[in-house]
Coordinates of C-alpha atoms and ligand atoms in Angstrom, one line a residue:
M1 CA 37.3 129.0 -28.3
G2 CA 35.5 126.4 -26.0
L3 CA 33.3 124.3 -28.1
Q4 CA 30.8 123.9 -25.4
G5 CA 28.7 127.3 -24.9
E6 CA 28.1 128.3 -21.6
I7 CA 26.0 131.1 -20.3
V8 CA 25.2 131.3 -16.8
P9 CA 24.6 134.9 -15.7
Y10 CA 23.5 134.9 -11.8
R11 CA 23.4 131.3 -10.2
K12 CA 25.3 131.4 -7.1
K13 CA 26.9 128.2 -6.6
Q14 CA 25.9 125.7 -3.9
E15 CA 28.6 123.3 -4.0
E16 CA 29.7 122.8 -0.2
E17 CA 26.0 122.0 0.4
E18 CA 26.0 119.6 -2.6
E19 CA 29.3 118.0 -1.6
E20 CA 28.1 117.4 1.6
E21 CA 26.8 114.1 2.4
G22 CA 24.7 114.7 4.9
T23 CA 22.9 118.1 5.0
D24 CA 20.5 118.4 7.8
Y25 CA 17.0 119.6 7.4
V26 CA 14.3 120.6 9.4
D27 CA 10.9 118.2 8.8
E28 CA 8.3 120.7 8.0
V29 CA 6.8 118.3 6.1
G30 CA 4.6 117.3 8.9
D31 CA 1.5 115.0 8.5
R32 CA 1.6 115.7 5.0
D33 CA 0.3 113.0 2.9
L34 CA 3.6 112.1 1.2
G35 CA 2.8 108.3 0.8
M36 CA 6.5 106.7 0.1
I37 CA 8.3 109.9 1.0
P38 CA 11.2 109.1 3.9
T39 CA 11.4 110.8 7.2
L40 CA 14.6 112.5 7.1
P41 CA 16.5 113.9 10.2
L42 CA 16.0 117.7 8.9
Q43 CA 17.0 120.6 9.7
R44 CA 15.8 123.0 6.7
K45 CA 12.9 122.9 5.2
L46 CA 12.4 120.0 2.4
V47 CA 11.0 121.1 -0.9
V48 CA 8.5 118.8 -2.2
V49 CA 8.1 119.0 -6.3
G50 CA 5.1 116.6 -8.0
Y51 CA 5.9 115.6 -11.2
A52 CA 3.4 114.8 -13.6
L53 CA 5.5 113.3 -16.9
T54 CA 5.7 110.8 -19.5
S55 CA 7.6 107.6 -18.9
K56 CA 9.7 109.0 -21.5
K57 CA 10.6 112.4 -19.7
I58 CA 10.8 110.4 -16.4
K59 CA 13.7 108.3 -17.8
S60 CA 15.5 111.2 -19.4
F61 CA 14.6 113.7 -16.6
L62 CA 14.8 112.1 -13.7
Q63 CA 18.1 110.5 -13.6
P64 CA 19.7 109.1 -10.5
K65 CA 22.4 111.8 -10.3
L66 CA 19.5 114.2 -10.2
Q67 CA 17.3 112.7 -8.0
G68 CA 20.7 112.1 -5.9
L69 CA 21.7 115.8 -6.0
A70 CA 18.4 116.9 -5.1
R71 CA 17.9 114.8 -2.2
N72 CA 21.3 116.3 -0.6
K73 CA 20.0 119.8 -1.6
G74 CA 16.4 119.1 0.2
I75 CA 14.3 118.3 -3.0
L76 CA 11.9 115.9 -3.0
F77 CA 10.3 114.4 -6.5
V78 CA 7.3 112.8 -5.9
A79 CA 5.2 111.3 -8.5
I80 CA 1.7 112.7 -9.5
D81 CA -0.9 110.1 -9.2
Q82 CA -3.3 111.2 -12.0
S83 CA -6.3 108.8 -10.9
R84 CA -6.6 110.9 -7.6
P85 CA -7.4 114.5 -7.2
L86 CA -4.7 116.7 -7.0
S87 CA -5.5 118.8 -4.0
D88 CA -5.4 115.5 -2.1
Q89 CA -1.8 114.8 -2.9
G90 CA 1.2 116.4 -1.6
P91 CA 1.1 119.1 -0.3
F92 CA 3.7 120.5 -2.8
D93 CA 5.4 123.4 -3.1
I94 CA 6.1 123.0 -7.0
V95 CA 4.3 121.2 -9.4
L96 CA 6.4 120.2 -12.6
H97 CA 4.7 118.6 -15.5
K98 CA 4.6 118.0 -19.1
L99 CA 1.3 116.4 -19.8
T100 CA -1.2 116.7 -22.7
G101 CA -4.8 117.1 -22.6
K102 CA -7.5 119.2 -22.4
E103 CA -8.5 117.5 -19.4
W104 CA -5.4 117.9 -17.3
R105 CA -4.9 121.5 -18.8
Q106 CA -8.2 122.0 -17.0
I107 CA -7.0 119.7 -13.8
L108 CA -4.1 122.6 -13.5
E109 CA -5.9 125.4 -13.8
D110 CA -8.5 124.5 -11.2
Y111 CA -5.3 123.5 -9.0
R112 CA -3.6 127.2 -9.8
L113 CA -6.5 129.0 -8.4
T114 CA -7.3 126.9 -5.5
H115 CA -3.4 126.7 -4.6
P116 CA -1.8 129.9 -5.4
E117 CA 1.1 129.4 -3.0
V118 CA 2.0 126.3 -5.3
T119 CA 4.3 127.2 -8.1
V120 CA 3.3 125.4 -11.4
L121 CA 6.3 125.2 -13.9
D122 CA 4.7 126.1 -16.2
P123 CA 1.1 127.7 -16.4
P124 CA -1.0 125.4 -19.0
D125 CA -2.3 128.6 -20.8
A126 CA 1.4 129.8 -21.6
I127 CA 2.5 126.3 -22.7
Q128 CA -0.9 126.4 -24.7
H129 CA 0.9 128.8 -27.0
L130 CA 3.6 127.0 -28.1
H131 CA 1.4 124.5 -29.2
N132 CA 0.9 126.2 -32.4
R133 CA 4.2 127.2 -34.6
Q134 CA 2.3 130.4 -35.7
S135 CA 1.7 132.0 -32.2
M136 CA 5.1 130.0 -30.8
L137 CA 7.4 132.4 -32.8
Q138 CA 5.0 135.6 -32.7
C139 CA 6.6 137.1 -29.9
V140 CA 10.1 136.9 -31.1
A141 CA 8.7 138.8 -34.2
D142 CA 6.8 141.6 -31.9
M143 CA 10.4 141.4 -30.1
N144 CA 12.5 143.2 -33.4
L145 CA 15.3 142.4 -31.4
S146 CA 18.4 144.1 -32.9
T147 CA 21.5 145.1 -30.8
S148 CA 25.0 145.8 -31.4
Y149 CA 25.6 142.3 -31.0
G150 CA 23.0 141.4 -34.0
T151 CA 19.4 140.9 -35.1
V152 CA 17.2 137.7 -34.4
E153 CA 13.9 137.4 -36.6
I154 CA 12.0 134.6 -37.7
P155 CA 11.8 133.2 -41.1
S156 CA 9.3 135.0 -43.4
Q157 CA 6.5 132.6 -43.1
L158 CA 2.7 131.5 -44.2
V159 CA 0.1 129.6 -42.5
V160 CA -2.2 127.6 -44.5
K161 CA -5.0 126.3 -42.4
K162 CA -7.0 124.4 -45.6
D163 CA -6.5 123.8 -49.6
A164 CA -3.4 122.4 -50.9
W165 CA -4.3 123.5 -54.2
Y166 CA -3.9 127.2 -53.6
I167 CA -0.7 126.7 -52.3
P168 CA 1.3 128.1 -54.7
D169 CA -0.9 131.0 -55.7
A170 CA -0.8 131.9 -52.1
V171 CA 3.2 131.5 -51.7
E172 CA 2.9 133.6 -54.6
K173 CA 1.1 136.4 -53.3
A174 CA 3.0 136.3 -50.4
G175 CA 6.5 136.7 -52.1
L176 CA 8.1 133.5 -50.3
R177 CA 11.4 132.3 -52.0
L178 CA 11.6 128.4 -52.2
P179 CA 12.9 126.2 -50.9
L180 CA 10.4 126.2 -48.2
V181 CA 9.8 124.6 -44.5
A182 CA 6.9 122.8 -44.5
K183 CA 6.1 122.7 -40.3
P184 CA 2.5 121.0 -39.2
L185 CA 0.7 123.9 -37.3
V186 CA 0.0 121.9 -34.4
A187 CA 3.4 121.2 -32.2
D188 CA 1.8 119.1 -29.8
G189 CA 4.5 116.9 -29.3
S190 CA 2.8 114.1 -31.3
A191 CA 4.9 112.2 -33.9
K192 CA 2.8 114.1 -36.4
S193 CA 3.6 117.1 -35.4
H194 CA 7.5 116.8 -35.9
E195 CA 7.0 115.7 -39.6
L196 CA 8.5 118.3 -41.6
S197 CA 9.5 118.6 -45.2
L198 CA 11.1 120.5 -47.5
A199 CA 9.8 122.1 -50.8
Y200 CA 11.7 122.7 -53.4
D201 CA 9.7 123.8 -56.0
Q202 CA 5.9 125.7 -56.3
L203 CA 4.0 123.0 -58.1
S204 CA 4.6 120.5 -55.7
L205 CA 3.3 122.7 -52.6
Q206 CA 0.1 121.7 -53.9
K207 CA 1.4 117.8 -52.4
L208 CA 1.3 119.3 -48.7
E209 CA -1.6 118.6 -46.3
P210 CA -2.4 121.7 -44.4
P211 CA -2.9 123.0 -41.7
L212 CA 0.8 123.8 -41.8
V213 CA 3.5 126.8 -41.4
L214 CA 5.4 127.2 -44.8
Q215 CA 8.6 128.9 -43.7
E216 CA 11.4 130.1 -45.7
F217 CA 14.4 127.7 -45.5
I218 CA 17.5 129.6 -44.2
N219 CA 21.2 128.3 -45.4
H220 CA 23.0 128.0 -41.8
G221 CA 26.0 125.6 -42.6
G222 CA 24.4 122.8 -41.0
V223 CA 24.7 123.8 -37.5
M224 CA 22.0 125.2 -35.2
F225 CA 22.4 126.1 -31.8
K226 CA 19.9 124.8 -29.0
V227 CA 19.3 127.6 -26.0
Y228 CA 17.8 126.4 -23.1
V229 CA 16.2 128.3 -20.6
V230 CA 16.0 127.2 -16.6
G231 CA 14.6 130.4 -15.3
E232 CA 17.2 133.1 -15.3
T233 CA 20.0 130.5 -16.6
I234 CA 20.7 129.7 -20.3
K235 CA 23.2 127.2 -21.5
V236 CA 23.9 127.2 -25.3
V237 CA 24.8 123.6 -27.2
R238 CA 25.9 123.0 -30.8
R239 CA 24.0 120.4 -32.8
F240 CA 23.9 119.1 -36.5
S241 CA 21.1 120.7 -38.7
L242 CA 20.0 120.6 -42.0
P243 CA 22.8 121.3 -44.9
D244 CA 22.5 124.3 -46.9
V245 CA 20.3 124.3 -50.3
C246 CA 22.5 125.6 -53.0
K247 CA 21.0 127.5 -56.3
R248 CA 22.4 125.0 -58.7
E249 CA 20.4 122.4 -56.3
L250 CA 17.3 124.3 -56.3
S251 CA 16.9 124.5 -60.1
S252 CA 17.6 120.9 -60.7
I253 CA 15.2 119.7 -57.8
A254 CA 11.5 119.0 -57.9
G255 CA 9.4 117.8 -55.1
V256 CA 8.6 117.7 -51.5
F257 CA 11.1 115.7 -49.2
R258 CA 10.4 114.6 -45.8
F259 CA 13.1 114.7 -43.0
P260 CA 13.3 113.1 -39.9
R261 CA 13.3 115.0 -37.1
V262 CA 16.5 116.7 -37.3
S263 CA 17.1 118.7 -34.2
C264 CA 16.6 116.2 -31.3
A265 CA 17.7 113.1 -33.2
A266 CA 21.0 114.9 -34.2
A267 CA 24.2 114.4 -32.6
S268 CA 26.1 117.0 -30.7
A269 CA 28.2 119.4 -32.8
D270 CA 30.1 120.8 -30.2
D271 CA 33.1 118.6 -30.6
A272 CA 33.0 118.6 -34.6
D273 CA 35.6 120.1 -36.8
L274 CA 33.5 123.1 -37.9
D275 CA 34.3 126.4 -40.1
P276 CA 34.5 128.6 -37.3
G277 CA 32.3 131.3 -39.2
V278 CA 29.3 128.6 -38.9
A279 CA 30.5 127.2 -35.4
E280 CA 30.9 130.6 -33.4
L281 CA 27.8 130.6 -30.7
P282 CA 25.6 133.8 -30.9
P283 CA 26.6 136.3 -28.7
R284 CA 26.5 135.6 -24.9
L285 CA 24.7 139.0 -24.6
L286 CA 22.4 139.0 -27.6
L287 CA 20.9 135.4 -26.2
E288 CA 20.7 136.6 -22.5
K289 CA 18.7 139.8 -24.0
L290 CA 16.2 136.8 -25.7
A291 CA 16.0 134.9 -23.4
K292 CA 14.9 137.4 -21.0
E293 CA 12.8 138.8 -22.7
L294 CA 11.0 135.5 -24.2
R295 CA 10.6 134.3 -20.1
R296 CA 8.3 137.4 -19.9
R297 CA 6.7 137.8 -23.3
L298 CA 6.0 133.7 -23.1
G299 CA 5.4 133.6 -19.1
L300 CA 7.5 130.5 -19.1
R301 CA 10.6 129.3 -17.4
L302 CA 11.4 126.3 -18.7
F303 CA 11.8 126.2 -22.3
N304 CA 14.6 125.9 -25.4
L305 CA 14.9 127.4 -28.7
D306 CA 16.4 126.5 -32.1
I307 CA 18.4 129.6 -33.3
I308 CA 20.3 129.8 -36.8
R309 CA 22.7 132.2 -38.1
E310 CA 22.4 132.9 -41.6
H311 CA 25.5 131.5 -43.6
G312 CA 27.7 134.2 -44.7
T313 CA 26.6 136.4 -41.7
R314 CA 28.2 137.1 -38.6
D315 CA 25.3 138.5 -36.8
R316 CA 21.9 137.6 -38.5
F317 CA 19.8 134.9 -36.0
Y318 CA 16.6 133.3 -36.8
V319 CA 14.2 131.6 -34.4
I320 CA 13.3 128.8 -35.9
D321 CA 11.5 126.6 -33.0
I322 CA 10.7 126.9 -29.3
N323 CA 10.2 124.0 -27.0
Y324 CA 8.6 123.7 -23.6
F325 CA 10.1 121.5 -20.9
P326 CA 13.0 120.2 -23.5
G327 CA 15.2 117.1 -23.1
Y328 CA 16.9 119.0 -20.4
G329 CA 18.9 115.4 -20.1
K330 CA 21.0 116.7 -22.6
M331 CA 22.3 120.3 -21.2
P332 CA 25.4 120.2 -19.8
E333 CA 25.0 120.1 -15.9
Y334 CA 21.7 120.3 -15.7
E335 CA 21.1 118.7 -12.4
H336 CA 23.0 121.7 -10.7
I337 CA 21.4 123.8 -12.5
F338 CA 17.6 122.5 -12.6
T339 CA 18.3 121.6 -8.8
D340 CA 19.3 125.2 -8.1
F341 CA 16.3 126.5 -9.6
L342 CA 13.8 124.6 -7.8
L343 CA 15.4 125.9 -4.5
S344 CA 15.4 129.5 -5.6
L345 CA 11.6 129.2 -6.5
A346 CA 11.3 127.9 -2.8
E347 CA 13.0 130.7 -1.9
R348 CA 11.4 132.9 -3.1
Q349 CA 8.1 131.4 -1.9
Y350 CA 9.3 131.3 1.5
K351 CA 10.1 135.4 1.6
K352 CA 6.7 135.9 0.0
K353 CA 5.1 133.8 2.8
S354 CA 7.0 135.6 5.7
C355 CA 6.3 138.7 4.1
Q356 CA 2.2 138.3 4.6
Ligands
5MY401 O1 13.1 113.4 -25.6 P1 14.1 114.7 -26.1 O2 15.1 114.6 -25.1 O3 14.8 114.5 -27.4 O4 13.4 116.0 -26.0 C1 12.8 116.7 -27.1 C2 13.0 117.9 -27.6 O5 14.4 117.8 -27.8 P2 15.5 118.7 -27.5 O6 15.6 119.0 -26.2 O7 15.1 120.3 -28.4 O8 16.8 118.4 -28.3 C3 12.4 118.4 -28.7 O9 13.1 119.7 -29.3 P3 13.0 119.5 -31.0 O10 11.3 120.0 -31.2 O11 13.1 118.6 -31.5 O12 13.6 120.9 -31.3 C4 11.3 118.8 -28.2 O13 10.9 119.5 -27.1 C5 10.3 117.3 -27.5 O14 9.2 117.5 -27.0 P4 7.9 117.8 -28.0 O15 7.8 116.3 -28.5 O16 8.0 118.8 -28.9 O17 6.6 117.7 -26.8 C6 10.9 117.1 -26.3 O18 10.9 115.6 -26.1 P5 10.3 115.4 -24.9 O19 11.1 115.0 -24.3 O20 9.5 116.4 -23.7 O21 9.4 114.3 -25.2
ADP402 N1 13.2 128.3 -41.5 C1 14.2 126.9 -41.5 N2 15.4 127.2 -42.2 C2 16.4 126.1 -42.1 N3 16.5 124.8 -41.5 C3 15.2 125.2 -41.1 C4 14.2 125.6 -40.9 N4 13.5 125.4 -40.1 C5 13.5 124.2 -39.5 N5 14.5 123.8 -40.1 C6 15.5 122.6 -39.5 O1 14.4 121.8 -39.1 C7 14.5 121.2 -37.9 C8 13.4 120.7 -37.0 O2 12.5 122.0 -37.4 P1 11.8 122.5 -36.3 O3 10.9 123.7 -36.2 O4 12.9 122.6 -34.7 O5 10.8 121.5 -35.4 P2 10.5 120.5 -34.4 O6 9.7 121.1 -33.3 O7 10.1 118.9 -34.9 O8 12.1 120.3 -33.7 C9 15.7 122.3 -37.1 O9 16.1 121.9 -36.1 C10 16.4 122.6 -38.7 O10 17.7 121.9 -38.6
MG403 MG1 13.1 122.3 -32.8
MG404 MG1 10.1 121.6 -31.4

């Protein structure tokens, strides 16, 4: 078994184009107000991608290899100046963004209305859906995915909005089994929204700070899978995760324990010597179906999901987290996948325009 999972269902390769040093493009930029954009000897339309990202994201995502490959394919990344109206910039074919705040969301919503010809990746209201750990997983629960390759569920969970003193009773009433993972209800990308803890006993649950989601901890052998979605392409990687909690441990430990950002901090588990029953990637067809359905239900094209396999089973999977525009820099071959995706969007726009 190859240790790095790869599921690439549809993209046709454009290797010839990528490897050519001086591909010609038609300069259809015309009198666009592109500031620093160089004038290229062009014979094909340039795809202009405006981006509004944090400096951390720019560093991890807009790496020189991506920029170089993009340039060779006729894609140009242009930084959006947040101090100027969006409509005065570009014009863009695509807007790529991951910034928080109500004001920015409104700017993007207005821009989408006035510029329907521009693809905004992704619509702010659809992204907003992922900023709450309850609504985030709702569509996975609604999907009830059960195929001959396996089932995909979410862990049993309870939302606690306030009144920490009432949590032990609420947990009992809901029939949740310990240990529980406590996650801040809001998942807005802040450091606080990633402060998770593991609660071993009922009484200690009062120490938690609502609003939060309490989720049954599922033993999964200490390995999780990250399924990266870029449009219709998906890639799966293994990551180390929290170790199993055994019954003996559960009966002897009490308290609530904070744990660090496991999934993105953890080293890749792709090259580790792991129990094959734990390491085996989820079936490709199951993930394809899950990703396709999630794309449709969430209305998003750029996201990843954290998925675990219940230890001791072969085909019982749980989605525990969905992230908008995750760390694609950690996804193998993201440069090719992403640039192909941007081209496919531009092609779709072009076809749409020529049909009008
Ligand atoms: O920074 P990275 O590369 O670790 O990416 C983070 C993601 O890591 P991953 O790709 O899943 O390993 C990370 O995934 P997890 O929530 O840790 O599973 C988030 O997507 C994070 O964004 P935010 O803080 O929730 O807004 C992502 O952070 P941003 O880069 O979007 O700030
Ligand atoms: N229900 C669960 N059962 C077992 N492990 C979990 C569960 N929920 C979260 N984890 C572990 O905690 C990590 C962080 O949880 P996650 O929901 O992905 O939050 P974040 O958005 O901060 O990444 C996961 O990557 C996984 O290792
Ligand atoms: Mg996660
Ligand atoms: Mg997350």
